[in-house]
């Protein structure tokens, strides 16, 4: 029985329900449990952040929706972050699609760029799928004798969504990576997943994963970004194709609850300083002072706790650097996006072999020979600090971030090994330190 849309007053919500059967089925089940009809919004606004108990549904793609659900009755008090997506297709149908794709894959030249790969497979499905009006017993289809795949019209959206997610996306992580409102995505081992939402803070996902499911997911995912995780190499830092940063700790021998992973999201378009000021990370006077310093080639250290906005602030400061200046950026994991055309982006390489690995120390020494107007270092944490400080003393301005809770902690870090930035050296350097950009949620 179809959901009675007359219960919903919002016209756009009704349109979404008619377009997406899985959304209609989800809402029907939600209401039967005695819950109120959620607010539907096509775009989250600042006013939604002020809601005491947000009960919202918003779309993140043509087929996928997010429900911020305060009525999940979670024993630990978490508000729920529920993903509403097309149902899993019939197993036999998915197997047939995989077999047919394998037959054609040899004739394809898959692009490296994620969007192009997605579009290529989407076009392949459009050419391959033959839509029929009646149900099909997919287990009786001999796909090896066919060039096209006959699919019942009601199964098309389910097949396309999950096939694309498997072949051109990041599997289970895909909807999380599609939502622009997420800052962090966490798999903490066997159990539920958790996210940090830009508006609603820490939320719990009803997705429950076993140890085996997590291991399979992480291994498959790591192969896609070219850093295969294993028990021999259980700790990995990498960048996903769409730009997010992932940290993986693999296996129960080093992570007691099972493999864990944390994905840090970054905005595709860096925030400007005028967007950062309303968050109270900086006020307008401080921003103006930084503008003068950056334009004059001063060195800047941005200090703060984990997830406090250090990298975001650092990228915003690049707008204050003259557009015709040369910049060299050095990072362990590429996160910086700079607007300057004369920008060299360098990344460390860890091969496990001292002779072939390229460290932050190596790249900083090389940067001094590249005549940059500015050197950006993703984070200074070790012996490379000495090279950075020497660069400042020889007239090469450096911008970098430090992990430290406050100014006292920062000074303790830089004057002690392995940095050893003595008081005598500090007198010879001209730089500004921002003690804290913002606080963690």
Short mmCIF file of C-alpha atoms in Angstrom, two decimals:
data_model
loop_
_atom_site.label_atom_id
_atom_site.label_comp_id
_atom_site.label_asym_id
_atom_site.label_seq_id
_atom_site.Cartn_x
_atom_site.Cartn_y
_atom_site.Cartn_z
CA UNK A 1 0.00 0.00 0.00
CA UNK A 2 1.40 3.40 -1.04
CA UNK A 3 2.03 6.07 1.57
CA UNK A 4 -0.81 8.58 1.94
CA UNK A 5 0.86 11.82 0.83
CA UNK A 6 -2.19 13.84 1.94
CA UNK A 7 -0.67 13.68 5.44
CA UNK A 8 2.18 15.87 4.17
CA UNK A 9 1.47 19.58 3.63
CA UNK A 10 4.78 20.63 2.08
CA UNK A 11 4.43 20.47 -1.74
CA UNK A 12 8.16 19.92 -2.32
CA UNK A 13 8.12 17.09 0.21
CA UNK A 14 5.18 15.49 -1.64
CA UNK A 15 7.10 15.74 -4.93
CA UNK A 16 10.13 14.06 -3.35
CA UNK A 17 7.95 11.27 -1.93
CA UNK A 18 6.38 10.58 -5.33
CA UNK A 19 9.78 10.59 -7.05
CA UNK A 20 11.54 8.36 -4.51
CA UNK A 21 9.65 5.22 -3.38
CA UNK A 22 12.34 4.44 -0.80
CA UNK A 23 11.75 7.83 0.86
CA UNK A 24 8.00 7.16 0.91
CA UNK A 25 8.53 3.72 2.50
CA UNK A 26 10.91 5.16 5.10
CA UNK A 27 8.49 7.92 6.09
CA UNK A 28 5.57 5.50 6.35
CA UNK A 29 7.52 3.26 8.73
CA UNK A 30 8.67 6.28 10.74
CA UNK A 31 5.12 7.58 11.21
CA UNK A 32 3.68 4.15 12.07
CA UNK A 33 6.07 4.11 15.03
CA UNK A 34 4.28 7.16 16.40
CA UNK A 35 6.79 9.81 15.35
CA UNK A 36 5.82 13.25 13.97
CA UNK A 37 6.27 14.08 10.28
CA UNK A 38 9.74 15.63 9.81
CA UNK A 39 10.34 19.06 8.32
CA UNK A 40 11.51 18.80 4.71
CA UNK A 41 14.01 21.33 3.39
CA UNK A 42 15.94 21.31 0.13
CA UNK A 43 18.72 23.38 1.70
CA UNK A 44 19.84 23.67 5.31
CA UNK A 45 19.82 27.26 6.58
CA UNK A 46 21.15 28.97 9.68
CA UNK A 47 17.67 28.93 11.23
CA UNK A 48 17.69 25.12 11.31
CA UNK A 49 20.71 25.16 13.60
CA UNK A 50 18.59 26.93 16.24
CA UNK A 51 16.00 24.13 16.43
CA UNK A 52 15.98 22.50 19.87
CA UNK A 53 15.08 19.01 18.60
CA UNK A 54 15.78 19.08 14.86
CA UNK A 55 13.58 16.61 12.99
CA UNK A 56 14.66 17.30 9.41
CA UNK A 57 14.94 15.55 6.07
CA UNK A 58 17.10 17.08 3.33
CA UNK A 59 18.37 15.73 -0.02
CA UNK A 60 22.05 15.25 -0.81
CA UNK A 61 21.49 13.91 -4.35
CA UNK A 62 18.69 13.02 -6.77
CA UNK A 63 18.13 9.70 -4.99
CA UNK A 64 19.52 10.07 -1.46
CA UNK A 65 18.20 11.90 1.61
CA UNK A 66 19.39 12.52 5.15
CA UNK A 67 17.11 12.41 8.20
CA UNK A 68 18.25 14.18 11.37
CA UNK A 69 16.13 12.16 13.79
CA UNK A 70 15.82 13.17 17.46
CA UNK A 71 13.25 10.41 18.12
CA UNK A 72 15.52 7.37 17.78
CA UNK A 73 15.42 6.73 21.56
CA UNK A 74 19.15 6.12 21.60
CA UNK A 75 20.27 5.00 25.06
CA UNK A 76 23.43 7.12 24.84
CA UNK A 77 21.53 10.31 24.01
CA UNK A 78 22.73 10.71 20.43
CA UNK A 79 20.53 12.29 17.77
CA UNK A 80 20.41 9.94 14.77
CA UNK A 81 21.88 10.60 11.33
CA UNK A 82 19.87 8.30 9.04
CA UNK A 83 20.66 7.82 5.35
CA UNK A 84 17.61 7.21 3.16
CA UNK A 85 18.81 5.59 -0.06
CA UNK A 86 17.46 3.20 -2.73
CA UNK A 87 16.97 -0.39 -1.56
CA UNK A 88 19.56 -3.07 -2.25
CA UNK A 89 18.80 -4.67 -5.64
CA UNK A 90 18.03 -8.37 -6.04
CA UNK A 91 21.27 -10.32 -5.50
CA UNK A 92 20.87 -12.21 -8.78
CA UNK A 93 20.30 -8.92 -10.64
CA UNK A 94 23.47 -7.42 -9.18
CA UNK A 95 25.43 -10.57 -10.06
CA UNK A 96 24.16 -10.39 -13.65
CA UNK A 97 25.15 -6.73 -13.89
CA UNK A 98 28.64 -7.56 -12.57
CA UNK A 99 29.09 -10.39 -15.10
CA UNK A 100 27.96 -8.26 -18.03
CA UNK A 101 30.21 -5.40 -16.92
CA UNK A 102 33.17 -7.80 -16.70
CA UNK A 103 32.57 -8.81 -20.33
CA UNK A 104 32.68 -5.17 -21.48
CA UNK A 105 35.34 -3.86 -19.08
CA UNK A 106 38.20 -4.91 -21.35
CA UNK A 107 36.98 -2.55 -24.07
CA UNK A 108 36.85 0.44 -21.71
CA UNK A 109 39.61 2.86 -20.80
CA UNK A 110 38.53 4.00 -17.33
CA UNK A 111 39.53 7.60 -16.51
CA UNK A 112 41.40 8.36 -13.32
CA UNK A 113 39.24 11.36 -12.39
CA UNK A 114 36.33 10.30 -10.17
CA UNK A 115 33.56 12.29 -11.87
CA UNK A 116 34.59 11.11 -15.33
CA UNK A 117 34.65 7.49 -14.15
CA UNK A 118 31.18 7.89 -12.64
CA UNK A 119 29.81 9.41 -15.87
CA UNK A 120 31.37 6.66 -17.99
CA UNK A 121 29.75 3.86 -15.97
CA UNK A 122 26.45 5.75 -15.79
CA UNK A 123 26.41 6.01 -19.60
CA UNK A 124 27.32 2.32 -19.86
CA UNK A 125 24.31 1.39 -17.71
CA UNK A 126 21.98 3.60 -19.78
CA UNK A 127 23.09 1.78 -22.94
CA UNK A 128 23.01 -1.69 -21.38
CA UNK A 129 19.75 -1.69 -19.39
CA UNK A 130 16.53 -2.61 -21.19
CA UNK A 131 13.56 -1.57 -19.05
CA UNK A 132 10.58 -3.96 -18.95
CA UNK A 133 7.14 -3.47 -17.40
CA UNK A 134 6.80 -6.74 -15.49
CA UNK A 135 8.76 -8.49 -12.72
CA UNK A 136 11.68 -10.74 -13.75
CA UNK A 137 13.17 -13.85 -12.15
CA UNK A 138 16.79 -12.72 -12.45
CA UNK A 139 18.14 -16.07 -11.23
CA UNK A 140 16.96 -17.71 -14.47
CA UNK A 141 18.64 -15.20 -16.80
CA UNK A 142 21.68 -16.52 -18.71
CA UNK A 143 23.58 -13.29 -18.94
CA UNK A 144 26.45 -14.83 -20.95
CA UNK A 145 24.19 -15.08 -24.00
CA UNK A 146 22.92 -11.50 -23.80
CA UNK A 147 24.30 -8.10 -24.75
CA UNK A 148 21.74 -6.14 -22.75
CA UNK A 149 20.37 -6.49 -19.24
CA UNK A 150 16.57 -6.63 -18.91
CA UNK A 151 15.50 -4.89 -15.70
CA UNK A 152 12.05 -4.44 -14.18
CA UNK A 153 11.24 -0.71 -14.19
CA UNK A 154 10.89 -0.60 -10.39
CA UNK A 155 14.37 -2.10 -9.97
CA UNK A 156 16.24 0.32 -12.24
CA UNK A 157 16.90 3.05 -9.66
CA UNK A 158 18.09 0.47 -7.09
CA UNK A 159 20.46 -1.22 -9.54
CA UNK A 160 21.97 2.01 -10.90
CA UNK A 161 22.50 3.51 -7.47
CA UNK A 162 24.24 0.50 -5.92
CA UNK A 163 26.19 -0.47 -9.05
CA UNK A 164 27.61 3.04 -9.39
CA UNK A 165 28.39 3.15 -5.68
CA UNK A 166 30.30 -0.11 -5.96
CA UNK A 167 32.15 0.51 -9.23
CA UNK A 168 32.76 4.26 -9.24
CA UNK A 169 32.39 5.28 -5.62
CA UNK A 170 33.50 4.40 -2.12
CA UNK A 171 30.80 1.86 -1.31
CA UNK A 172 29.12 2.39 2.05
CA UNK A 173 30.96 5.71 2.52
CA UNK A 174 29.49 7.25 -0.65
CA UNK A 175 26.43 9.00 0.87
CA UNK A 176 28.54 10.31 3.76
CA UNK A 177 31.04 11.78 1.29
CA UNK A 178 28.19 13.29 -0.74
CA UNK A 179 26.75 15.26 2.18
CA UNK A 180 28.44 18.70 2.17
CA UNK A 181 27.39 19.32 5.77
CA UNK A 182 29.65 16.67 7.32
CA UNK A 183 33.05 17.47 8.83
CA UNK A 184 34.09 14.07 10.19
CA UNK A 185 33.01 10.47 9.53
CA UNK A 186 34.12 7.84 12.06
CA UNK A 187 34.16 4.05 12.06
CA UNK A 188 35.17 3.20 15.63
CA UNK A 189 35.27 -0.57 15.21
CA UNK A 190 32.43 -3.09 15.33
CA UNK A 191 29.19 -1.19 15.95
CA UNK A 192 27.68 2.08 14.82
CA UNK A 193 29.27 4.80 12.74
CA UNK A 194 29.41 8.42 13.93
CA UNK A 195 29.60 11.78 12.16
CA UNK A 196 30.28 15.41 13.04
CA UNK A 197 27.68 17.63 11.37
CA UNK A 198 28.44 21.30 10.73
CA UNK A 199 25.05 22.34 12.13
CA UNK A 200 24.03 19.61 14.56
CA UNK A 201 27.34 18.42 16.00
CA UNK A 202 28.01 14.78 16.89
CA UNK A 203 25.41 12.35 15.48
CA UNK A 204 25.06 8.57 15.52
CA UNK A 205 24.33 6.49 12.41
CA UNK A 206 21.97 3.51 12.64
CA UNK A 207 24.38 1.62 10.34
CA UNK A 208 25.83 -1.29 12.35
CA UNK A 209 28.97 -2.99 11.02
CA UNK A 210 30.64 -6.24 12.05
CA UNK A 211 34.42 -6.64 12.27
CA UNK A 212 34.43 -8.61 9.00
CA UNK A 213 32.29 -6.03 7.17
CA UNK A 214 34.58 -3.20 8.26
CA UNK A 215 37.73 -5.06 7.18
CA UNK A 216 36.28 -5.89 3.75
CA UNK A 217 35.10 -2.30 3.29
CA UNK A 218 38.40 -0.73 4.32
CA UNK A 219 40.55 -3.11 2.23
CA UNK A 220 38.40 -2.48 -0.85
CA UNK A 221 38.46 1.26 -0.23
CA UNK A 222 42.22 1.43 0.34
CA UNK A 223 42.85 -0.33 -2.97
CA UNK A 224 40.95 2.45 -4.75
CA UNK A 225 43.17 5.23 -3.43
CA UNK A 226 46.37 3.24 -4.00
CA UNK A 227 47.50 2.56 -0.41
CA UNK A 228 46.49 -1.00 0.40
CA UNK A 229 46.16 -1.55 4.14
CA UNK A 230 47.18 -4.85 5.73
CA UNK A 231 48.27 -6.42 9.02
CA UNK A 232 51.87 -5.79 7.91
CA UNK A 233 51.10 -2.08 7.43
CA UNK A 234 48.08 -1.36 9.65
CA UNK A 235 48.31 2.45 9.96
CA UNK A 236 47.68 4.55 6.86
CA UNK A 237 47.06 8.23 6.13
CA UNK A 238 45.77 9.01 2.66
CA UNK A 239 43.66 11.35 0.57
CA UNK A 240 40.44 10.12 -1.04
CA UNK A 241 39.76 10.91 -4.72
CA UNK A 242 37.32 13.68 -3.80
CA UNK A 243 39.84 15.37 -1.49
CA UNK A 244 38.92 14.17 2.00
CA UNK A 245 41.64 12.92 4.34
CA UNK A 246 41.40 9.41 5.82
CA UNK A 247 43.28 7.77 8.68
CA UNK A 248 43.03 3.98 9.05
CA UNK A 249 44.14 1.70 11.90
CA UNK A 250 43.63 -1.86 10.67
CA UNK A 251 43.01 -5.06 12.62
CA UNK A 252 42.02 -6.10 16.14
CA UNK A 253 45.65 -6.63 17.13
CA UNK A 254 46.19 -2.85 17.15
CA UNK A 255 42.59 -1.61 17.51
CA UNK A 256 40.73 -3.57 20.19
CA UNK A 257 37.22 -3.07 18.77
CA UNK A 258 38.38 -3.86 15.26
CA UNK A 259 39.54 -1.71 12.36
CA UNK A 260 38.82 1.99 12.81
CA UNK A 261 38.84 4.80 10.28
CA UNK A 262 38.31 8.55 10.44
CA UNK A 263 37.57 10.70 7.40
CA UNK A 264 38.14 14.46 7.64
CA UNK A 265 36.13 16.45 5.12
CA UNK A 266 37.32 19.67 3.50
CA UNK A 267 35.26 22.19 1.60
CA UNK A 268 35.72 21.96 -2.19
CA UNK A 269 35.84 25.77 -2.19
CA UNK A 270 38.02 27.10 0.66
CA UNK A 271 36.35 29.47 3.11
CA UNK A 272 37.24 33.14 2.83
CA UNK A 273 38.33 35.17 5.82
CA UNK A 274 34.95 36.95 5.80
CA UNK A 275 33.25 33.58 6.24
CA UNK A 276 35.54 32.66 9.13
CA UNK A 277 34.98 35.90 11.08
CA UNK A 278 31.29 35.14 11.93
CA UNK A 279 32.43 31.88 13.58
CA UNK A 280 34.39 34.07 16.06
CA UNK A 281 37.67 32.36 15.20
CA UNK A 282 38.98 35.84 14.37
CA UNK A 283 37.52 39.31 14.62
CA UNK A 284 37.73 41.91 11.84
CA UNK A 285 40.62 43.77 13.50
CA UNK A 286 42.71 40.60 13.79
CA UNK A 287 41.90 39.71 10.16
CA UNK A 288 43.01 43.17 9.01
CA UNK A 289 46.25 42.83 10.99
CA UNK A 290 46.93 39.45 9.36
CA UNK A 291 46.26 40.97 5.94
CA UNK A 292 48.99 43.57 6.52
CA UNK A 293 51.44 40.95 7.78
CA UNK A 294 50.88 38.50 4.90
CA UNK A 295 51.22 41.27 2.32
CA UNK A 296 54.53 42.25 3.97
CA UNK A 297 55.89 38.68 3.95
CA UNK A 298 55.66 37.87 7.67
CA UNK A 299 55.81 34.28 8.93
CA UNK A 300 52.68 32.99 10.65
CA UNK A 301 52.13 29.99 12.92
CA UNK A 302 48.53 28.88 13.43
CA UNK A 303 48.10 27.04 16.68
CA UNK A 304 45.12 25.04 17.95
CA UNK A 305 43.66 21.73 19.00
CA UNK A 306 42.62 18.90 16.69
CA UNK A 307 39.75 19.89 14.34
CA UNK A 308 39.90 23.52 15.51
CA UNK A 309 40.11 25.00 12.02
CA UNK A 310 43.87 25.50 11.64
CA UNK A 311 44.10 24.36 8.01
CA UNK A 312 40.90 26.22 7.09
CA UNK A 313 42.34 29.45 8.53
CA UNK A 314 45.68 28.88 6.80
CA UNK A 315 43.99 28.52 3.40
CA UNK A 316 41.94 31.67 4.01
CA UNK A 317 45.14 33.63 4.66
CA UNK A 318 46.42 32.86 1.14
CA UNK A 319 43.98 35.44 -0.25
CA UNK A 320 46.15 38.12 1.41
CA UNK A 321 49.27 37.11 -0.55
CA UNK A 322 49.84 39.03 -3.82
CA UNK A 323 48.64 36.94 -6.76
CA UNK A 324 51.98 37.13 -8.60
CA UNK A 325 54.02 35.67 -5.74
CA UNK A 326 55.44 32.15 -5.90
CA UNK A 327 54.27 29.71 -3.21
CA UNK A 328 55.59 26.24 -2.32
CA UNK A 329 53.37 24.05 -0.13
CA UNK A 330 54.65 20.93 1.65
CA UNK A 331 52.31 18.37 3.23
CA UNK A 332 52.10 14.78 4.44
CA UNK A 333 48.57 14.51 3.05
CA UNK A 334 47.45 17.05 0.39
CA UNK A 335 44.80 19.32 1.88
CA UNK A 336 45.70 22.84 0.78
CA UNK A 337 43.97 24.49 -2.16
CA UNK A 338 45.59 27.78 -3.16
CA UNK A 339 44.30 30.31 -5.71
CA UNK A 340 47.77 31.28 -6.98
CA UNK A 341 48.84 30.10 -10.44
CA UNK A 342 52.53 30.10 -9.48
CA UNK A 343 52.03 27.46 -6.79
CA UNK A 344 54.11 24.29 -6.33
CA UNK A 345 52.36 21.58 -4.29
CA UNK A 346 54.68 18.92 -2.83
CA UNK A 347 53.76 15.82 -0.81
CA UNK A 348 55.91 13.47 1.27
CA UNK A 349 56.35 9.84 0.21
CA UNK A 350 56.69 6.96 2.67
CA UNK A 351 57.89 3.77 0.96
CA UNK A 352 59.21 2.06 4.08
CA UNK A 353 62.71 2.41 2.61
CA UNK A 354 64.89 5.24 3.90
CA UNK A 355 66.62 5.63 0.54
CA UNK A 356 63.45 6.05 -1.53
CA UNK A 357 61.20 7.83 1.00
CA UNK A 358 60.79 11.60 0.77
CA UNK A 359 60.29 13.33 4.11
CA UNK A 360 59.07 16.77 5.14
CA UNK A 361 62.70 17.55 6.00
CA UNK A 362 63.79 16.71 2.42
CA UNK A 363 61.07 18.83 0.81
CA UNK A 364 61.75 21.82 3.04
CA UNK A 365 65.43 21.78 2.08
CA UNK A 366 64.44 21.58 -1.59
CA UNK A 367 61.97 24.45 -1.18
CA UNK A 368 64.77 26.80 -0.12
CA UNK A 369 66.33 26.31 -3.57
CA UNK A 370 63.08 27.06 -5.42
CA UNK A 371 63.04 30.81 -4.63
CA UNK A 372 59.51 30.94 -3.18
CA UNK A 373 57.95 34.11 -1.82
CA UNK A 374 56.14 31.94 0.73
CA UNK A 375 56.53 28.40 2.05
CA UNK A 376 53.40 26.71 3.41
CA UNK A 377 53.92 23.66 5.62
CA UNK A 378 50.84 21.56 6.41
CA UNK A 379 52.01 20.88 9.95
CA UNK A 380 55.35 21.17 11.73
CA UNK A 381 55.85 18.43 14.28
CA UNK A 382 59.46 17.21 14.22
CA UNK A 383 63.03 17.86 13.12
CA UNK A 384 61.84 19.68 10.00
CA UNK A 385 61.09 22.59 12.33
CA UNK A 386 64.79 23.48 12.31
CA UNK A 387 64.75 23.90 8.53
CA UNK A 388 61.56 25.99 8.75
CA UNK A 389 63.11 28.25 11.38
CA UNK A 390 66.30 28.59 9.33
CA UNK A 391 64.19 29.50 6.31
CA UNK A 392 62.57 32.31 8.29
CA UNK A 393 65.94 33.58 9.46
CA UNK A 394 67.22 33.70 5.86
CA UNK A 395 64.24 35.72 4.64
CA UNK A 396 61.84 32.98 3.47
CA UNK A 397 58.47 33.54 5.18
CA UNK A 398 56.82 30.34 6.40
CA UNK A 399 53.17 29.66 7.23
CA UNK A 400 52.40 26.49 9.18
CA UNK A 401 50.15 24.90 11.78
CA UNK A 402 51.00 23.43 15.18
CA UNK A 403 49.04 21.11 17.43
CA UNK A 404 48.95 22.73 20.85
CA UNK A 405 46.13 23.58 23.24
CA UNK A 406 47.39 27.07 24.11
CA UNK A 407 50.34 29.46 23.81
CA UNK A 408 52.21 27.94 26.76
CA UNK A 409 51.94 24.45 25.28
CA UNK A 410 53.15 25.76 21.92
CA UNK A 411 56.24 27.42 23.40
CA UNK A 412 57.04 24.24 25.33
CA UNK A 413 56.88 22.24 22.10
CA UNK A 414 59.08 24.50 20.01
CA UNK A 415 61.86 25.04 22.59
CA UNK A 416 62.25 21.33 23.39
CA UNK A 417 63.51 18.44 21.21
CA UNK A 418 63.11 17.70 18.38
CA UNK A 419 62.40 21.35 17.42
CA UNK A 420 64.89 23.12 19.72
CA UNK A 421 63.80 26.63 18.75
CA UNK A 422 65.85 28.53 21.34
CA UNK A 423 65.23 32.05 22.61
CA UNK A 424 68.26 33.30 20.66
CA UNK A 425 66.76 31.99 17.41
CA UNK A 426 63.35 33.46 18.23
CA UNK A 427 64.87 36.96 18.54
CA UNK A 428 66.14 36.70 14.96
CA UNK A 429 62.81 35.66 13.45
CA UNK A 430 59.84 37.84 12.64
CA UNK A 431 56.61 35.98 12.92
CA UNK A 432 53.18 36.07 14.46
CA UNK A 433 51.50 33.26 16.35
CA UNK A 434 47.73 32.90 16.44
CA UNK A 435 47.16 31.11 19.74
CA UNK A 436 43.83 29.52 18.90
CA UNK A 437 41.68 29.71 15.80
CA UNK A 438 38.54 28.12 17.16
CA UNK A 439 37.33 25.50 19.57
CA UNK A 440 36.29 21.97 18.85
CA UNK A 441 32.50 21.35 18.80
#
